[in-house]
Short mmCIF file of C-alpha atoms and ligand atoms in Angstrom, two decimals:
data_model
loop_
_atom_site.label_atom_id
_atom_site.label_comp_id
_atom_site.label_asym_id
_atom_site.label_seq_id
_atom_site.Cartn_x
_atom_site.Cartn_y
_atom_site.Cartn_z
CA UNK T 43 -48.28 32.55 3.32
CA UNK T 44 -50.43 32.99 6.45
CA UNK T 45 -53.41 30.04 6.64
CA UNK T 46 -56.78 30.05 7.64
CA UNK T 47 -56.79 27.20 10.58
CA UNK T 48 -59.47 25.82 13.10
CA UNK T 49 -58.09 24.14 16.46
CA UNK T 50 -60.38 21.81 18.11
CA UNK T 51 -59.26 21.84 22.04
CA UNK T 52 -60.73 18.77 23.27
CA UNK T 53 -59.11 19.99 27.03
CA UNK T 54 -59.68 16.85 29.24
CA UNK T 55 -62.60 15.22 27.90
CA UNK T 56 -64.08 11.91 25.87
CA UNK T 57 -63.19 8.48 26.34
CA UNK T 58 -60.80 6.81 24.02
CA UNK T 59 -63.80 5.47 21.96
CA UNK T 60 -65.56 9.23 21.92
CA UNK T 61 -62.33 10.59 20.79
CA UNK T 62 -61.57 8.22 17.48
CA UNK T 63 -65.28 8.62 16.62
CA UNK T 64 -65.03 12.35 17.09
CA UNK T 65 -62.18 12.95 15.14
CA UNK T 66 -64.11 10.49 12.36
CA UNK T 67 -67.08 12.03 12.46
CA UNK T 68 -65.67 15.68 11.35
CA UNK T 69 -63.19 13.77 9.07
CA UNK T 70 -66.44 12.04 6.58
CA UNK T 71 -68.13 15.63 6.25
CA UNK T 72 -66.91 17.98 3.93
CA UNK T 73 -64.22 20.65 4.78
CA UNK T 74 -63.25 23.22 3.19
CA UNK T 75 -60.23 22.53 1.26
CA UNK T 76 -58.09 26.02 2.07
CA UNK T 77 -58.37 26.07 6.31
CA UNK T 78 -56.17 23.98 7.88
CA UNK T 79 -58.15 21.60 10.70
CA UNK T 80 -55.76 20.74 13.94
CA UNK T 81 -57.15 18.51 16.68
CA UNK T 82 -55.80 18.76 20.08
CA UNK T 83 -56.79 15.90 21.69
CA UNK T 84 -55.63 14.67 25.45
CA UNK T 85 -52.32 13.25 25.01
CA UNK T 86 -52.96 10.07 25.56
CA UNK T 87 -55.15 10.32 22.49
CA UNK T 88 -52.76 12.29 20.28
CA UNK T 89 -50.80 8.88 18.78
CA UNK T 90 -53.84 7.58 17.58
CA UNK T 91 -56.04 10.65 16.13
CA UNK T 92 -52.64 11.93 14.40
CA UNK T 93 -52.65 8.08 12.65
CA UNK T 94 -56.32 8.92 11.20
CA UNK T 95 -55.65 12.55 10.13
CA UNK T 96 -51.92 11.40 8.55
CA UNK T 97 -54.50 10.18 5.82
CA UNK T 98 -55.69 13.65 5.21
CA UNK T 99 -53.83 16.91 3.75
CA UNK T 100 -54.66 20.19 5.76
CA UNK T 101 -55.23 18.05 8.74
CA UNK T 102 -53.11 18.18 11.74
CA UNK T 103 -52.55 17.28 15.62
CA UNK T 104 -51.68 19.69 18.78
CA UNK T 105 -50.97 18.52 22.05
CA UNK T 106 -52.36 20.72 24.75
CA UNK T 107 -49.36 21.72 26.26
CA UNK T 108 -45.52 20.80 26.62
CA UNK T 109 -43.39 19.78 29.43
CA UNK T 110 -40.59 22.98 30.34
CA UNK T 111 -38.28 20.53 30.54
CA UNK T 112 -36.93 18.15 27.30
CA UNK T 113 -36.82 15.00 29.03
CA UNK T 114 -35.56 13.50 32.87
CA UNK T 115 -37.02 12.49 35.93
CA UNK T 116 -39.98 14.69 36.11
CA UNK T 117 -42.88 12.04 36.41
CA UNK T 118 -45.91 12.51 34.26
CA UNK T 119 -45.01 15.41 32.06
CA UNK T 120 -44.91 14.91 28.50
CA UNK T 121 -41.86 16.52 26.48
CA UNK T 122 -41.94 18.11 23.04
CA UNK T 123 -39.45 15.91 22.00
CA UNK T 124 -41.96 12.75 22.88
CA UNK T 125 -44.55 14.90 20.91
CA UNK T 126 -42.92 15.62 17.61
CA UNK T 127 -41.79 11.82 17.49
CA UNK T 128 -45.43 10.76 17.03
CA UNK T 129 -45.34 13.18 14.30
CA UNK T 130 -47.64 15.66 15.78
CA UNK T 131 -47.02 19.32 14.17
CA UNK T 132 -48.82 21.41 16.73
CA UNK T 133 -48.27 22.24 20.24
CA UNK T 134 -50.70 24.61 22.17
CA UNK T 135 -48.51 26.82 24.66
CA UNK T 136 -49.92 29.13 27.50
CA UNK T 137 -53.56 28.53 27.13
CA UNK T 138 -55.25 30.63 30.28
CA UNK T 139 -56.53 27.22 31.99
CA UNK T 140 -52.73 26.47 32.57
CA UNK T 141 -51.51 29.77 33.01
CA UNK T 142 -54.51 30.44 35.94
CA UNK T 143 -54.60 26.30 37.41
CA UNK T 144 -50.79 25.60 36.75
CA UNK T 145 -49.36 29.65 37.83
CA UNK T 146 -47.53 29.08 34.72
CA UNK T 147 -45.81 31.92 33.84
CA UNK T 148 -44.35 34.17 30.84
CA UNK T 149 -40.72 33.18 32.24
CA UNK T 150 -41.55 29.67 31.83
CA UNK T 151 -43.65 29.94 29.01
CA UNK T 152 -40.37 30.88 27.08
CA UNK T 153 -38.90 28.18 27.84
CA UNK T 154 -41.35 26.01 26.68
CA UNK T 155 -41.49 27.91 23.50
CA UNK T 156 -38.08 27.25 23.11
CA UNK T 157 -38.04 23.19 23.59
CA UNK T 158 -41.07 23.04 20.97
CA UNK T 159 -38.59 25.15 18.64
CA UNK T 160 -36.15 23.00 19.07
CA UNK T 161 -37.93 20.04 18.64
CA UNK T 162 -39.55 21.51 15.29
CA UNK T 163 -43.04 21.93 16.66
CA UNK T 164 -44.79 24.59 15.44
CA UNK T 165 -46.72 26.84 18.52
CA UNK T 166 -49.91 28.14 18.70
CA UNK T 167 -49.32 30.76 21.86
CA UNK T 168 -52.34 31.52 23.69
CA UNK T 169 -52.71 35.20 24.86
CA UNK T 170 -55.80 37.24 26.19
CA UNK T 171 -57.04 39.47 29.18
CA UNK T 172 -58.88 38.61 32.49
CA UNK T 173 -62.50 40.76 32.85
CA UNK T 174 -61.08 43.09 35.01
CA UNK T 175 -58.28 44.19 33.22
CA UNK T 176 -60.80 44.75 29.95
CA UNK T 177 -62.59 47.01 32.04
CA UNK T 178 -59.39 48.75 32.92
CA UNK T 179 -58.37 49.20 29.77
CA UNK T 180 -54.95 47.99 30.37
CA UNK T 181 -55.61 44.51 27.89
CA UNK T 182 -53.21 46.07 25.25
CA UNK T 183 -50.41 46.02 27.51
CA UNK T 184 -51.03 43.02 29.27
CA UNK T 185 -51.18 41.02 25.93
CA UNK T 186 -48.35 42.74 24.60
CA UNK T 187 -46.19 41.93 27.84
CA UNK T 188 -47.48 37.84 27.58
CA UNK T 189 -46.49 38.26 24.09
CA UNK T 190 -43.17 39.94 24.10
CA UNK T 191 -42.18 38.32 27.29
CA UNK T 192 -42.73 34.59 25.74
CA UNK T 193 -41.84 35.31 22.24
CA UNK T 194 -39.68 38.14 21.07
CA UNK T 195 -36.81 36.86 21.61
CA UNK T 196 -37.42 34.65 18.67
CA UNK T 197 -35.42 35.34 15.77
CA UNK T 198 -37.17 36.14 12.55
CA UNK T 199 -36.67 32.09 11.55
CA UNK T 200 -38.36 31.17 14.09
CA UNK T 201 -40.53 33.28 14.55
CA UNK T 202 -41.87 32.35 11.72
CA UNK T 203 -43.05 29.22 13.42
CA UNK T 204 -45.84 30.39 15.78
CA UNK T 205 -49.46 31.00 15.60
CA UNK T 206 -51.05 33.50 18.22
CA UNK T 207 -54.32 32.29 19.19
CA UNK T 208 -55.89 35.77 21.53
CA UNK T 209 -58.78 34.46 23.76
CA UNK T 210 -59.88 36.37 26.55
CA UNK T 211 -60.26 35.01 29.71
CA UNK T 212 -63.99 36.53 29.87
CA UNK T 213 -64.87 35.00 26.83
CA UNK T 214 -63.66 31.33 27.35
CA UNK T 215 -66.57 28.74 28.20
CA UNK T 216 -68.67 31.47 29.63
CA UNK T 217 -71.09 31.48 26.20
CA UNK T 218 -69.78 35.72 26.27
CA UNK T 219 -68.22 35.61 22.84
CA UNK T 220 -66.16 39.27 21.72
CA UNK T 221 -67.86 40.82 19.65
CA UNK T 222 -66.04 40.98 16.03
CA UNK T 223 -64.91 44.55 16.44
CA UNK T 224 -63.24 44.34 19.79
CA UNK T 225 -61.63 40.74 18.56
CA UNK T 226 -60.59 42.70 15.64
CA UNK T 227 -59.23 45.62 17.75
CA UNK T 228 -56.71 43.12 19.16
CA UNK T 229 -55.43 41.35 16.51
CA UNK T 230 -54.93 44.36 14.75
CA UNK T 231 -52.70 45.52 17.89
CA UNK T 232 -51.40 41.76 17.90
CA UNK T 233 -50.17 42.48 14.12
CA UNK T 234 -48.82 45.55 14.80
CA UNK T 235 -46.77 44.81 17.35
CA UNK T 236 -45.22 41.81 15.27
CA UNK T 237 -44.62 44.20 12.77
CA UNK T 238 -42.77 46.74 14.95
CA UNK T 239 -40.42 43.75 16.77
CA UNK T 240 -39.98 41.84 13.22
CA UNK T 241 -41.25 43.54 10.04
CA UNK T 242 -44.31 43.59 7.81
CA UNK T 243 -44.30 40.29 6.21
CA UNK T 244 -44.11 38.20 9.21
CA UNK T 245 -46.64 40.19 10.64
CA UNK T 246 -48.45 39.65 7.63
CA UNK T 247 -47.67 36.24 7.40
CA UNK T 248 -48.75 35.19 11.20
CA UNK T 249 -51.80 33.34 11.57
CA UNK T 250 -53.64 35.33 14.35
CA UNK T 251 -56.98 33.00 15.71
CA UNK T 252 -59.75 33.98 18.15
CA UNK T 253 -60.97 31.58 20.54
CA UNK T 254 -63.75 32.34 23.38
CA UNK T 255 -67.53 30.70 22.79
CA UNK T 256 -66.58 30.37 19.17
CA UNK T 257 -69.83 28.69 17.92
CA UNK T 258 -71.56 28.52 14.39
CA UNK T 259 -73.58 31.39 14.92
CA UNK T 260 -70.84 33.56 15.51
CA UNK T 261 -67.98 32.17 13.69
CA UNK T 262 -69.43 33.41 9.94
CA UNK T 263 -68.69 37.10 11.33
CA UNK T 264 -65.94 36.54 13.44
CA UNK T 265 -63.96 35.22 10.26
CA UNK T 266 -65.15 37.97 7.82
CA UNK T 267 -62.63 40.39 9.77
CA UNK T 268 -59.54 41.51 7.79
CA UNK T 269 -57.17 40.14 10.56
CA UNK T 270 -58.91 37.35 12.04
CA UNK T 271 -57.45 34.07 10.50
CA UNK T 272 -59.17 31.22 12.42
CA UNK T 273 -60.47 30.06 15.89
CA UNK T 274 -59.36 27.96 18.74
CA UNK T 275 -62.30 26.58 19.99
CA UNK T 276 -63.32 24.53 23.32
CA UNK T 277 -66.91 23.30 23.72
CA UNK T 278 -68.10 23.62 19.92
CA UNK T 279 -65.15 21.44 18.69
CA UNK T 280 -66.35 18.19 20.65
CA UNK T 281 -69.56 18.19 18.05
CA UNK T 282 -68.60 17.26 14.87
CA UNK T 283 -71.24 19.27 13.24
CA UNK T 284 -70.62 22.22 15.08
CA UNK T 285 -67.05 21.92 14.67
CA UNK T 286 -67.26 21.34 10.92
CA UNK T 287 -69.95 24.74 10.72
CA UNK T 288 -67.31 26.72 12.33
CA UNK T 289 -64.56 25.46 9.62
CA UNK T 290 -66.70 25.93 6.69
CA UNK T 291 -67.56 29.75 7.78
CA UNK T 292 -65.07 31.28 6.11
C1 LIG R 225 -60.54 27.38 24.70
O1 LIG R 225 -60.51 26.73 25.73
O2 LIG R 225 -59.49 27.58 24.07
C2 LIG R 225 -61.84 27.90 24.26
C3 LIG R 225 -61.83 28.86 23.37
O3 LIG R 225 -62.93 27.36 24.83
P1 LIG R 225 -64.48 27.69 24.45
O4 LIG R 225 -64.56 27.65 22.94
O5 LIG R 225 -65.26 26.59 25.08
O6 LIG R 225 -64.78 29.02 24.98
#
């Protein structure tokens, strides 16, 4: 059954203290009981906030990215292996601040999909179009190549395992936020697609979030569209309040 789920991206920011009081805060007000609430803190973090939300149902962790490789002498990365033994569910692959900083690509992105498969971690893939290439008119095919380059190669199992979060590039930390109908647009494509590589219950079944300047004010509309099934949201997730808005507008 495709969820309704709300990823806090905490990116690199807060202090140890700011994070456990962060993840508290949002934790003592009241959430709605059917969206499932993942925190992505810094890594560092991720031990300790998955400890407090192991207390709550329909509350999970996502690191912010996986090594490509499982383990080995490759100094400061952090494997999916290391990741799912803290008992974290989540792992965020692809997310456009790696894929621009980091040159990752769709070739290596693959890979990475396929250690946090193999170490049972679910994947919330990150796709979405630069400015230019909105203008252009070529974002459809551009989001279907990150897609199908990364992921169909998936079997229908495990396929089953990955949660497409679209956020375009334009739209991320800028305060620009899609407008409902052209998030829409996408995620309809997004669904399609699934449904012409797989068939119609996965794509029915795949949790498809937006994520771009996400923010209370917008959320409420964003989430009233037919294929829109949650956010992945930056800024507004590192205020409780504005976090816990967001997860209560559906
Ligand atoms: C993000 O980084 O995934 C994101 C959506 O950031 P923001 O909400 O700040 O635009």
């Amino acid at each position: 059954m495709k969820k309704n789920i709300v990823v806090g991206n905490w990116k690199m920011n807060l202090k140890k203290i700011d994070a456990i009081n962060l993840v508290n805060n949002v934790l003592s007000l009241e959430l709605l009981d059917d969206v499932e609430v993942v925190f992505a803190p810094s890594s560092i973090y991720l031990s300790k906030v998955n400890e407090i939300c192991s207390h709550y149902s329909s509350v999970n962790t996502a690191s912010q990215d996986i090594s490509f490789n499982n383990n080995g002498a490759y100094t400061g990365e952090v494997s999916a292996e290391m990741v799912r033994s803290l008992g974290v569910k989540y792992t965020i692959i692809g997310h456009s601040e790696r894929r621009d900083y980091f040159n990752e690509t769709n070739k290596e992105l693959k890979k990475k999909v396929d250690l946090a498969i193999l170490n049972d971690l679910k994947v919330i893939f990150c796709c979405g179009e630069s400015q230019k290439q909105r203008e252009s008119g070529e974002y459809f095919h551009y989001i279907k190549s990150q897609i199908s380059e990364s992921l169909f190669h998936l079997d229908n199992k495990h396929f089953s395992k990955i949660v497409i979060a679209y956020e375009p590039i334009w739209a991320i930390g800028t305060g620009k936020t899609a407008s409902p109908d052209q998030v829409e647009e996408v995620h309809k494509y997004i669904r399609g697609i699934i449904k012409d590589r797989y068939n119609e219950s996965l794509a029915i079944n795949c949790s498809i979030l937006y994520g771009g300047s996400c923010n209370p004010s917008n959320s409420r509309e964003l989430f009233s569209q037919k294929n829109i099934d949650g956010g992945l949201i930056g800024g507004a997730s590192l205020n409780p309040q504005s976090f816990v808005d967001i997860i209560n507008s559906f």
